[in-house]
Tab-separated table of C-alpha atoms in Angstrom:
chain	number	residue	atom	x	y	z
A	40	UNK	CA	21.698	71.299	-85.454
A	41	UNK	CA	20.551	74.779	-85.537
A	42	UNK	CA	22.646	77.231	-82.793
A	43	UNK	CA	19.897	76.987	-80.473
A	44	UNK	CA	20.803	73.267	-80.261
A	45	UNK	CA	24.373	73.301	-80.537
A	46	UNK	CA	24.226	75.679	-77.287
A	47	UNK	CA	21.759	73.590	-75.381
A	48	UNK	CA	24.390	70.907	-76.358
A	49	UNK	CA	27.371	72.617	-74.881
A	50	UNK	CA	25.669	73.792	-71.773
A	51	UNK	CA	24.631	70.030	-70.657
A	52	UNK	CA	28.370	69.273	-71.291
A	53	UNK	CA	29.889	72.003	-69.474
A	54	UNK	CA	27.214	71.148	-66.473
A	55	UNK	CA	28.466	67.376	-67.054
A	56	UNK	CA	31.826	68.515	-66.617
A	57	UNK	CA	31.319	70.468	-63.845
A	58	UNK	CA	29.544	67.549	-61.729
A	59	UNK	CA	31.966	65.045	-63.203
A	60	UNK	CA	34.437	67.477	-61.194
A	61	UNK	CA	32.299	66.909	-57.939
A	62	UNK	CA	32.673	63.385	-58.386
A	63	UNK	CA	36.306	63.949	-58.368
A	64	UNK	CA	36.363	65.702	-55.372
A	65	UNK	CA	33.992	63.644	-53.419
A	66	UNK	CA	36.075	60.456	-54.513
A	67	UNK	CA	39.088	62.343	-53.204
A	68	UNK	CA	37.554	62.860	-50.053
A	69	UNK	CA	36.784	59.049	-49.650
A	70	UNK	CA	40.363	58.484	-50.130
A	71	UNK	CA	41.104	60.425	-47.349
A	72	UNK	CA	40.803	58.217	-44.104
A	73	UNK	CA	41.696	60.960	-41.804
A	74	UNK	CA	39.159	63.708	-42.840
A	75	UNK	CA	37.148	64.400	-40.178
A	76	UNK	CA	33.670	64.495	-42.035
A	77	UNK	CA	34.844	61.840	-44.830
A	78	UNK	CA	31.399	60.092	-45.406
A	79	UNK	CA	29.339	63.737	-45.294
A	80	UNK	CA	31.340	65.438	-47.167
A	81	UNK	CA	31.646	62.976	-49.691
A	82	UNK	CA	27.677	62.501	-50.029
A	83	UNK	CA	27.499	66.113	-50.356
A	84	UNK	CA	30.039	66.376	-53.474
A	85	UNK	CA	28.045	63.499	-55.061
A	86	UNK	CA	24.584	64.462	-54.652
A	87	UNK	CA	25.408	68.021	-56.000
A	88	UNK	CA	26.780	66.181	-58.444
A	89	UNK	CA	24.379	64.089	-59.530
A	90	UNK	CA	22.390	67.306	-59.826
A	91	UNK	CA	24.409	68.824	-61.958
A	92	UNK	CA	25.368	65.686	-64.636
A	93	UNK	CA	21.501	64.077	-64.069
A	94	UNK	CA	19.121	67.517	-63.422
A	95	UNK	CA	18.016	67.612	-66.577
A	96	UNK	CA	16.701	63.925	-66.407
A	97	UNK	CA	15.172	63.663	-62.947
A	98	UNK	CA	11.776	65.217	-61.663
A	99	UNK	CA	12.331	68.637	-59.963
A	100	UNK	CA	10.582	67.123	-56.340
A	101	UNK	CA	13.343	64.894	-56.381
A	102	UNK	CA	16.553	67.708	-57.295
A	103	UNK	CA	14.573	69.312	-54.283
A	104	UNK	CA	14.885	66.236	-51.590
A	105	UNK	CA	18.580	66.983	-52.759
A	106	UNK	CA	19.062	70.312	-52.463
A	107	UNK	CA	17.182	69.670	-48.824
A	108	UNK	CA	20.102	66.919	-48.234
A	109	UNK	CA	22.562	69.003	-48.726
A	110	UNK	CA	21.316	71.785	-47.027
A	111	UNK	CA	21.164	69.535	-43.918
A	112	UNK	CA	25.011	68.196	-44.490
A	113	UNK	CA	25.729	71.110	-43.822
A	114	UNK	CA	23.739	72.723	-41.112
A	115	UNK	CA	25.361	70.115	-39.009
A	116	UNK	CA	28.699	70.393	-40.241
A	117	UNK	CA	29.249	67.330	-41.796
A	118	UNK	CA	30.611	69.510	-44.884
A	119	UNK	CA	34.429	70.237	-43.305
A	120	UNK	CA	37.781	70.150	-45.503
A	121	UNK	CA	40.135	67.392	-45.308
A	122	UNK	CA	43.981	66.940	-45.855
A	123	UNK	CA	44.563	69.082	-48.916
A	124	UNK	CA	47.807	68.748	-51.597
A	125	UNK	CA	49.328	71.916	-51.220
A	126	UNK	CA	52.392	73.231	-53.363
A	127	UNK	CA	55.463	73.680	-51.065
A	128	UNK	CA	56.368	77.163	-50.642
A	129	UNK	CA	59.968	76.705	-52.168
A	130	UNK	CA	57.907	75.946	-55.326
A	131	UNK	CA	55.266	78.303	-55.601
A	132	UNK	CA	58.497	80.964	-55.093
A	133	UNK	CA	60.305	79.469	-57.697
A	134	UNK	CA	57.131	79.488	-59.976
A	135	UNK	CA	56.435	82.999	-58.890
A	136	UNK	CA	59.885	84.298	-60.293
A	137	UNK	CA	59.722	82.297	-63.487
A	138	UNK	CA	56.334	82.947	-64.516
A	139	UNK	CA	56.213	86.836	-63.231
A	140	UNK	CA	53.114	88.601	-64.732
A	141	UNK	CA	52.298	85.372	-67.337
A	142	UNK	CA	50.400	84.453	-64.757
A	143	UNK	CA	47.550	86.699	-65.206
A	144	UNK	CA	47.439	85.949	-68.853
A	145	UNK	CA	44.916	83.163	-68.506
A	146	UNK	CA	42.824	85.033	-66.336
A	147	UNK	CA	42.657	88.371	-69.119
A	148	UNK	CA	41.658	85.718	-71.906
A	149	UNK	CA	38.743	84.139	-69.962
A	150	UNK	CA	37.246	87.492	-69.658
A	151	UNK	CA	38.262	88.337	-73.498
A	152	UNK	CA	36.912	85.267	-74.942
A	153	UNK	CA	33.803	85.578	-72.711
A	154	UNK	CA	33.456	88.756	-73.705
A	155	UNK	CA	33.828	88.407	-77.561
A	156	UNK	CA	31.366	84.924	-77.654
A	157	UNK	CA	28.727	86.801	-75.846
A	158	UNK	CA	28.505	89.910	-78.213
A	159	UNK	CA	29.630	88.349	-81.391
A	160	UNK	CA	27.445	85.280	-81.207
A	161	UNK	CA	24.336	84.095	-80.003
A	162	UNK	CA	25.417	81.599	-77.783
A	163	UNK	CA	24.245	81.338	-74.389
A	164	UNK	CA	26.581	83.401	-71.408
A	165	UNK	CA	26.988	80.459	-69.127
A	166	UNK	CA	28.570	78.543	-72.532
A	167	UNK	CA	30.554	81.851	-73.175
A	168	UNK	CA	32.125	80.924	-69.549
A	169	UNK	CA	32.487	77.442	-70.501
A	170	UNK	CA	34.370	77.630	-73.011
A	171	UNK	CA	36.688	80.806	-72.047
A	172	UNK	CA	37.273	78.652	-69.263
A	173	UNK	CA	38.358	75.787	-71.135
A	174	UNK	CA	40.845	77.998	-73.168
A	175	UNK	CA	41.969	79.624	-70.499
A	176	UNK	CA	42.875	76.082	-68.957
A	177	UNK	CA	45.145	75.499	-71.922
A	178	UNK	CA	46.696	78.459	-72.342
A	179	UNK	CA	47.512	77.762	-68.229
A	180	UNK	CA	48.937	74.338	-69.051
A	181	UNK	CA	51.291	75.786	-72.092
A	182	UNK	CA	52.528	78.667	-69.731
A	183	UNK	CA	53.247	77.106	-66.805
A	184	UNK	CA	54.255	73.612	-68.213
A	185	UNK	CA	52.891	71.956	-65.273
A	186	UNK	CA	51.839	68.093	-64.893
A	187	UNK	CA	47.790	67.448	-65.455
A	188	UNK	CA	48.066	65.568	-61.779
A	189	UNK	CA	48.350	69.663	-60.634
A	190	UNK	CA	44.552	69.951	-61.954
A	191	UNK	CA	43.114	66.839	-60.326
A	192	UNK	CA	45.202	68.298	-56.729
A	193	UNK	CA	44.112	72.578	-56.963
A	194	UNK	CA	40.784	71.030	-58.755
A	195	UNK	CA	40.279	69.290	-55.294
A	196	UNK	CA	41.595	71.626	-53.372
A	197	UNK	CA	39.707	74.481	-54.647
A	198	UNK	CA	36.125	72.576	-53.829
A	199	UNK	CA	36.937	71.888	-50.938
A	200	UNK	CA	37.590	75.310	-49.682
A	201	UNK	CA	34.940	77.031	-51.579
A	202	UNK	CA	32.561	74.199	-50.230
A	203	UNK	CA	29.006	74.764	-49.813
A	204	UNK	CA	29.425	78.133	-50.680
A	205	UNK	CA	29.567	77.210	-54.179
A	206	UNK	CA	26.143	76.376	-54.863
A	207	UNK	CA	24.592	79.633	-53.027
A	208	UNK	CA	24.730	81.990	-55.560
A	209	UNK	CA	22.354	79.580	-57.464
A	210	UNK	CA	19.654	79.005	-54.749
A	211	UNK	CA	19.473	82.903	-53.875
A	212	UNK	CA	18.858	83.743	-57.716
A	213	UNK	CA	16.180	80.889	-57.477
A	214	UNK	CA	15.089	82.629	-53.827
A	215	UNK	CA	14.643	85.812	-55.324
A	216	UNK	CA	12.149	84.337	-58.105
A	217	UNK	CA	10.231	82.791	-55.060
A	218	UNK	CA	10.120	86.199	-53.332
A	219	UNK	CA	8.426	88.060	-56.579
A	220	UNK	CA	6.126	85.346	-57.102
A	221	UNK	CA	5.176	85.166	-53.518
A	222	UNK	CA	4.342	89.152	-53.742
A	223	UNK	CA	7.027	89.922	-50.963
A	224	UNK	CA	7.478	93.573	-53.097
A	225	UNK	CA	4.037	94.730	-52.170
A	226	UNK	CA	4.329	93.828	-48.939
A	227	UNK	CA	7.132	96.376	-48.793
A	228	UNK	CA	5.311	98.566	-50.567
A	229	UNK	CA	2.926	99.090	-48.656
A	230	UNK	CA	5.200	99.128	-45.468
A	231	UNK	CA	7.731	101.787	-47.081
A	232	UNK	CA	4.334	103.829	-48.002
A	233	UNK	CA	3.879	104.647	-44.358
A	234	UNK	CA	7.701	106.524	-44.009
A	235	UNK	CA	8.413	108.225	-47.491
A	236	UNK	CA	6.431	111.232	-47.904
A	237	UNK	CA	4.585	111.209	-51.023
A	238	UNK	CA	5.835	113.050	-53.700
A	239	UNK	CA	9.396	113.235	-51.759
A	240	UNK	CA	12.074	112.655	-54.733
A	241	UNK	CA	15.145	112.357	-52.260
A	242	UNK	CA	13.072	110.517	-50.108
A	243	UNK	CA	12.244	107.828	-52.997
A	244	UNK	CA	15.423	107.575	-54.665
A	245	UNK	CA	17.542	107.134	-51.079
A	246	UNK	CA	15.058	103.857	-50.192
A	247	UNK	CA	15.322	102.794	-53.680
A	248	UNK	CA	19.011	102.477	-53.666
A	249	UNK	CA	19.245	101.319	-49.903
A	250	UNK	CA	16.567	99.153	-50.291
A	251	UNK	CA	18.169	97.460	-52.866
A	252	UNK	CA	21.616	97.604	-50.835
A	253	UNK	CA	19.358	95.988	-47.453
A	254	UNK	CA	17.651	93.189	-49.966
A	255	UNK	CA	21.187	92.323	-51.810
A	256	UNK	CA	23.093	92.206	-48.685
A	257	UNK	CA	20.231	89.669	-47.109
A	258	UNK	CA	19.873	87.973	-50.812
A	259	UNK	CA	23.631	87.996	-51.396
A	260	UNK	CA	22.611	88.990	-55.367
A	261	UNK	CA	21.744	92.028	-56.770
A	262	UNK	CA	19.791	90.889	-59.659
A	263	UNK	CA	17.773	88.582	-57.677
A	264	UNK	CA	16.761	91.396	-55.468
A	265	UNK	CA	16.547	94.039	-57.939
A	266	UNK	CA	12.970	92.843	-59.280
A	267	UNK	CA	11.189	92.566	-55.970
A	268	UNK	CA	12.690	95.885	-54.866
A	269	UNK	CA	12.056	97.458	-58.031
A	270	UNK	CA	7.760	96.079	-57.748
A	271	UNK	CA	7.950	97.469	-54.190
A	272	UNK	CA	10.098	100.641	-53.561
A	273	UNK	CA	10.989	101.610	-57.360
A	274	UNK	CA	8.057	102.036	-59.425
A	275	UNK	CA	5.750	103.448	-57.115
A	276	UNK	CA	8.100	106.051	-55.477
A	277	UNK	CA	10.308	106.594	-58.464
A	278	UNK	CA	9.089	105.941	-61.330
A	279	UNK	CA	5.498	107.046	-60.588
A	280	UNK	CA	7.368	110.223	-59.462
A	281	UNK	CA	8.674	110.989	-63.426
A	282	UNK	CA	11.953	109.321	-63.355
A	283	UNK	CA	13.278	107.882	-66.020
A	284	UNK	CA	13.121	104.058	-65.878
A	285	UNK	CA	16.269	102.934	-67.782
A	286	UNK	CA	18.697	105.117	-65.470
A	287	UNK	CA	16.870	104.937	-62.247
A	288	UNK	CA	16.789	100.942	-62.796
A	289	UNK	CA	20.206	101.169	-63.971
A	290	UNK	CA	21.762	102.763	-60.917
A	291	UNK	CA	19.302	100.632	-58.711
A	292	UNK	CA	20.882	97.626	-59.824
A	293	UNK	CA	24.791	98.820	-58.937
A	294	UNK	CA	23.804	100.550	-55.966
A	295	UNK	CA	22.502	96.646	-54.894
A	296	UNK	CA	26.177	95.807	-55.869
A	297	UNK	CA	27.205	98.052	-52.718
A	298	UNK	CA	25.301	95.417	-50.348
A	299	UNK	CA	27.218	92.320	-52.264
A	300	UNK	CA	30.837	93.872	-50.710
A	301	UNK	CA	28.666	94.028	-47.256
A	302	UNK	CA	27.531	90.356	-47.013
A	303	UNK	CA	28.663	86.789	-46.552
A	304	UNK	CA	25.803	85.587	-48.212
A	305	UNK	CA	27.650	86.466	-51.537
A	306	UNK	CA	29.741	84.214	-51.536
A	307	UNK	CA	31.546	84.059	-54.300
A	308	UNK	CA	32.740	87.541	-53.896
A	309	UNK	CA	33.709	87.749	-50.253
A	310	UNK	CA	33.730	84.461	-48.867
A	311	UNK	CA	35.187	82.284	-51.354
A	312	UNK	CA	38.043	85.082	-51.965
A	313	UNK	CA	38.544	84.855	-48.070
A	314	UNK	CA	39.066	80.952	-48.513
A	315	UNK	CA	41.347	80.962	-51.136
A	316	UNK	CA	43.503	83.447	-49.514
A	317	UNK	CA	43.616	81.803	-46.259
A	318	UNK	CA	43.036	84.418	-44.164
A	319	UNK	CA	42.912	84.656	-40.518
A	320	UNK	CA	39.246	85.754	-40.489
A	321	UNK	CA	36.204	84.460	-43.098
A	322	UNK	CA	35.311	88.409	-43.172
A	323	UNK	CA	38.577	89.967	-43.991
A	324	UNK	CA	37.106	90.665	-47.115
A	325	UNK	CA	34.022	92.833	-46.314
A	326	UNK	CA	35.880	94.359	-43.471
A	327	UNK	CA	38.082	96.347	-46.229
A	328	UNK	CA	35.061	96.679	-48.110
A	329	UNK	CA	32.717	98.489	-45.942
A	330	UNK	CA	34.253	102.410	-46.167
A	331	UNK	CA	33.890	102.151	-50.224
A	332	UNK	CA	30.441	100.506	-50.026
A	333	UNK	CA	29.107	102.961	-48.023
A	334	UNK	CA	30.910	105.669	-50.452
A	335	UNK	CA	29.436	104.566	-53.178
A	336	UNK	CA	25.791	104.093	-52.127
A	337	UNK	CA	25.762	107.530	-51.177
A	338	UNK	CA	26.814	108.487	-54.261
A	339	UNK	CA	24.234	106.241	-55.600
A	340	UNK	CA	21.642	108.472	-54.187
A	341	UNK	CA	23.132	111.456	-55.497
A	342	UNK	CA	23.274	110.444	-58.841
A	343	UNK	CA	19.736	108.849	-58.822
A	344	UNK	CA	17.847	112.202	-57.470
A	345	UNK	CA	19.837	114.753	-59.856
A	346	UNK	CA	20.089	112.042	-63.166
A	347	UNK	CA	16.955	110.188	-62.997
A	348	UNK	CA	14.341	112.928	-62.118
């Protein structure tokens, strides 16, 4: 097997392994005879996944019934979390004291091994992940010492929380593909066309970067936005205006980042966060958020009109 192959290979495994997880959680949930939801719920962790151990093998019209299964699970709330095995707070002190600062070690290798596969081979990112992940799992287990029934209980208990919200980031990326191909960027195009003065270079780089905050914040991703704002807003009243392409695009693309710390529809920044903290309110997150988003879009706009032009 060529590396192509082997990273195809490890991929499928690492998608495996992440629906064999699902099926972990779902038969967790059936366990459960007082969660409120038990049967919903459970459906939903097993169709999603199915989808991710079988979606290579099965016709996309039928990963789409799914998806449209799931999606109605949970518009009526049949997704819910159930009785959860959570440390006792006498232990997680304990723990705390022991372990100290070891505890971020696992976390600093994921991103170091990620990191060093991506640039120093040519294996795909998403395996990168995989298998920082996986190494960062063991290096957990040899720190902490703790029993593998811990993984099967936070495993569980981490789905559950997360919930739907775990498969969003996904189906915006694919919503934002939808959106180019459906020519939603000239449709702004021409409606932006009718407010920016032509040839105004504040103007143009100020709905750039906003636009791309607006889109991200209602797409909950940056780079799925970034390519129908870019058709619509960027080229014609930036670039066509003589900036350059790599830095306006550049700063485009973080200055969407400024909408991700202003939305719930990125969820895996602000609302999964907010559910593993158990906090009082779902938007804790973006609430201390907005002053620095706002900050640095403005800054954004700077940068773009005195860098780019």
């Amino acid at each position: 097997m060529d590396l192509k192959q082997i990273s195809a290979f490890l991929l499928q495994a690492f998608y495996i392994l992440t629906g064999l997880l699902m099926f972990l959680t779902a038969f967790m949930i059936l366990k459960d005879k007082k969660h409120p939801t038990r049967l919903g719920s459970a459906a939903f962790w097993l169709i999603l996944g199915f989808i991710f151990v079988a979606g290579n093998y099965v016709p996309y019209k039928v990963s789409g019934i799914l998806l449209l299964a799931i999606g109605a699970l949970t518009l009526t709330k049949q997704v819910r979390i159930g009785n959860l095995v959570a440390p006792a707070e006498k232990f997680r002190k304990e723990q705390s004291e022991k372990l100290g600062n070891k505890i971020f070690i696992p976390s600093i290798l994921l991103a170091i091994i990620a990191l060093a596969i991506a640039q120093f081979t040519k294996l795909d990112g998403k395996v990168a992940i995989g298998i920082s992940a996986a190494g960062a799992l063991l290096v957990t287990f040899i720190i902490t010492k703790s029993p593998s029934k811990n993984l099967i209980d936070d495993s569980n208990r981490m789905m559950q929380q997360i919930g739907p919200s775990s498969i969003l980031p996904q189906l915006l990326a694919a919503l934002g593909t939808v959106f180019t191909t459906a020519g939603v960027g000239e449709v702004i195009s021409g409606g932006i066309s009718t407010i920016i003065p032509s040839g105004n270079l504040l103007a143009g780089a100020a709905a750039y970067c906003i636009g791309m905050a607006i889109f991200t914040m209602i797409m909950g991703n940056a780079f799925a936005a970034f390519a129908v704002i870019t058709a619509g807003i960027g080229v014609p009243f930036v670039f066509a205006q003589g900036a350059n392409p790599a830095i306006a695009g550049a700063l485009a693309l973080t200055a969407g980042f400024c909408g991700t710390l202003l939305t719930p529809m990125a969820a895996n920044f602000n609302v999964v966060p907010a559910a593993l903290l158990e906090t009082k309110s779902k938007n804790r997150v973006i609430i201390a958020q907005v002053p620095f988003a706002i900050i640095l879009l403005v800054i954004h706009i700077a940068l773009m009109y005195f860098w780019a032009f």
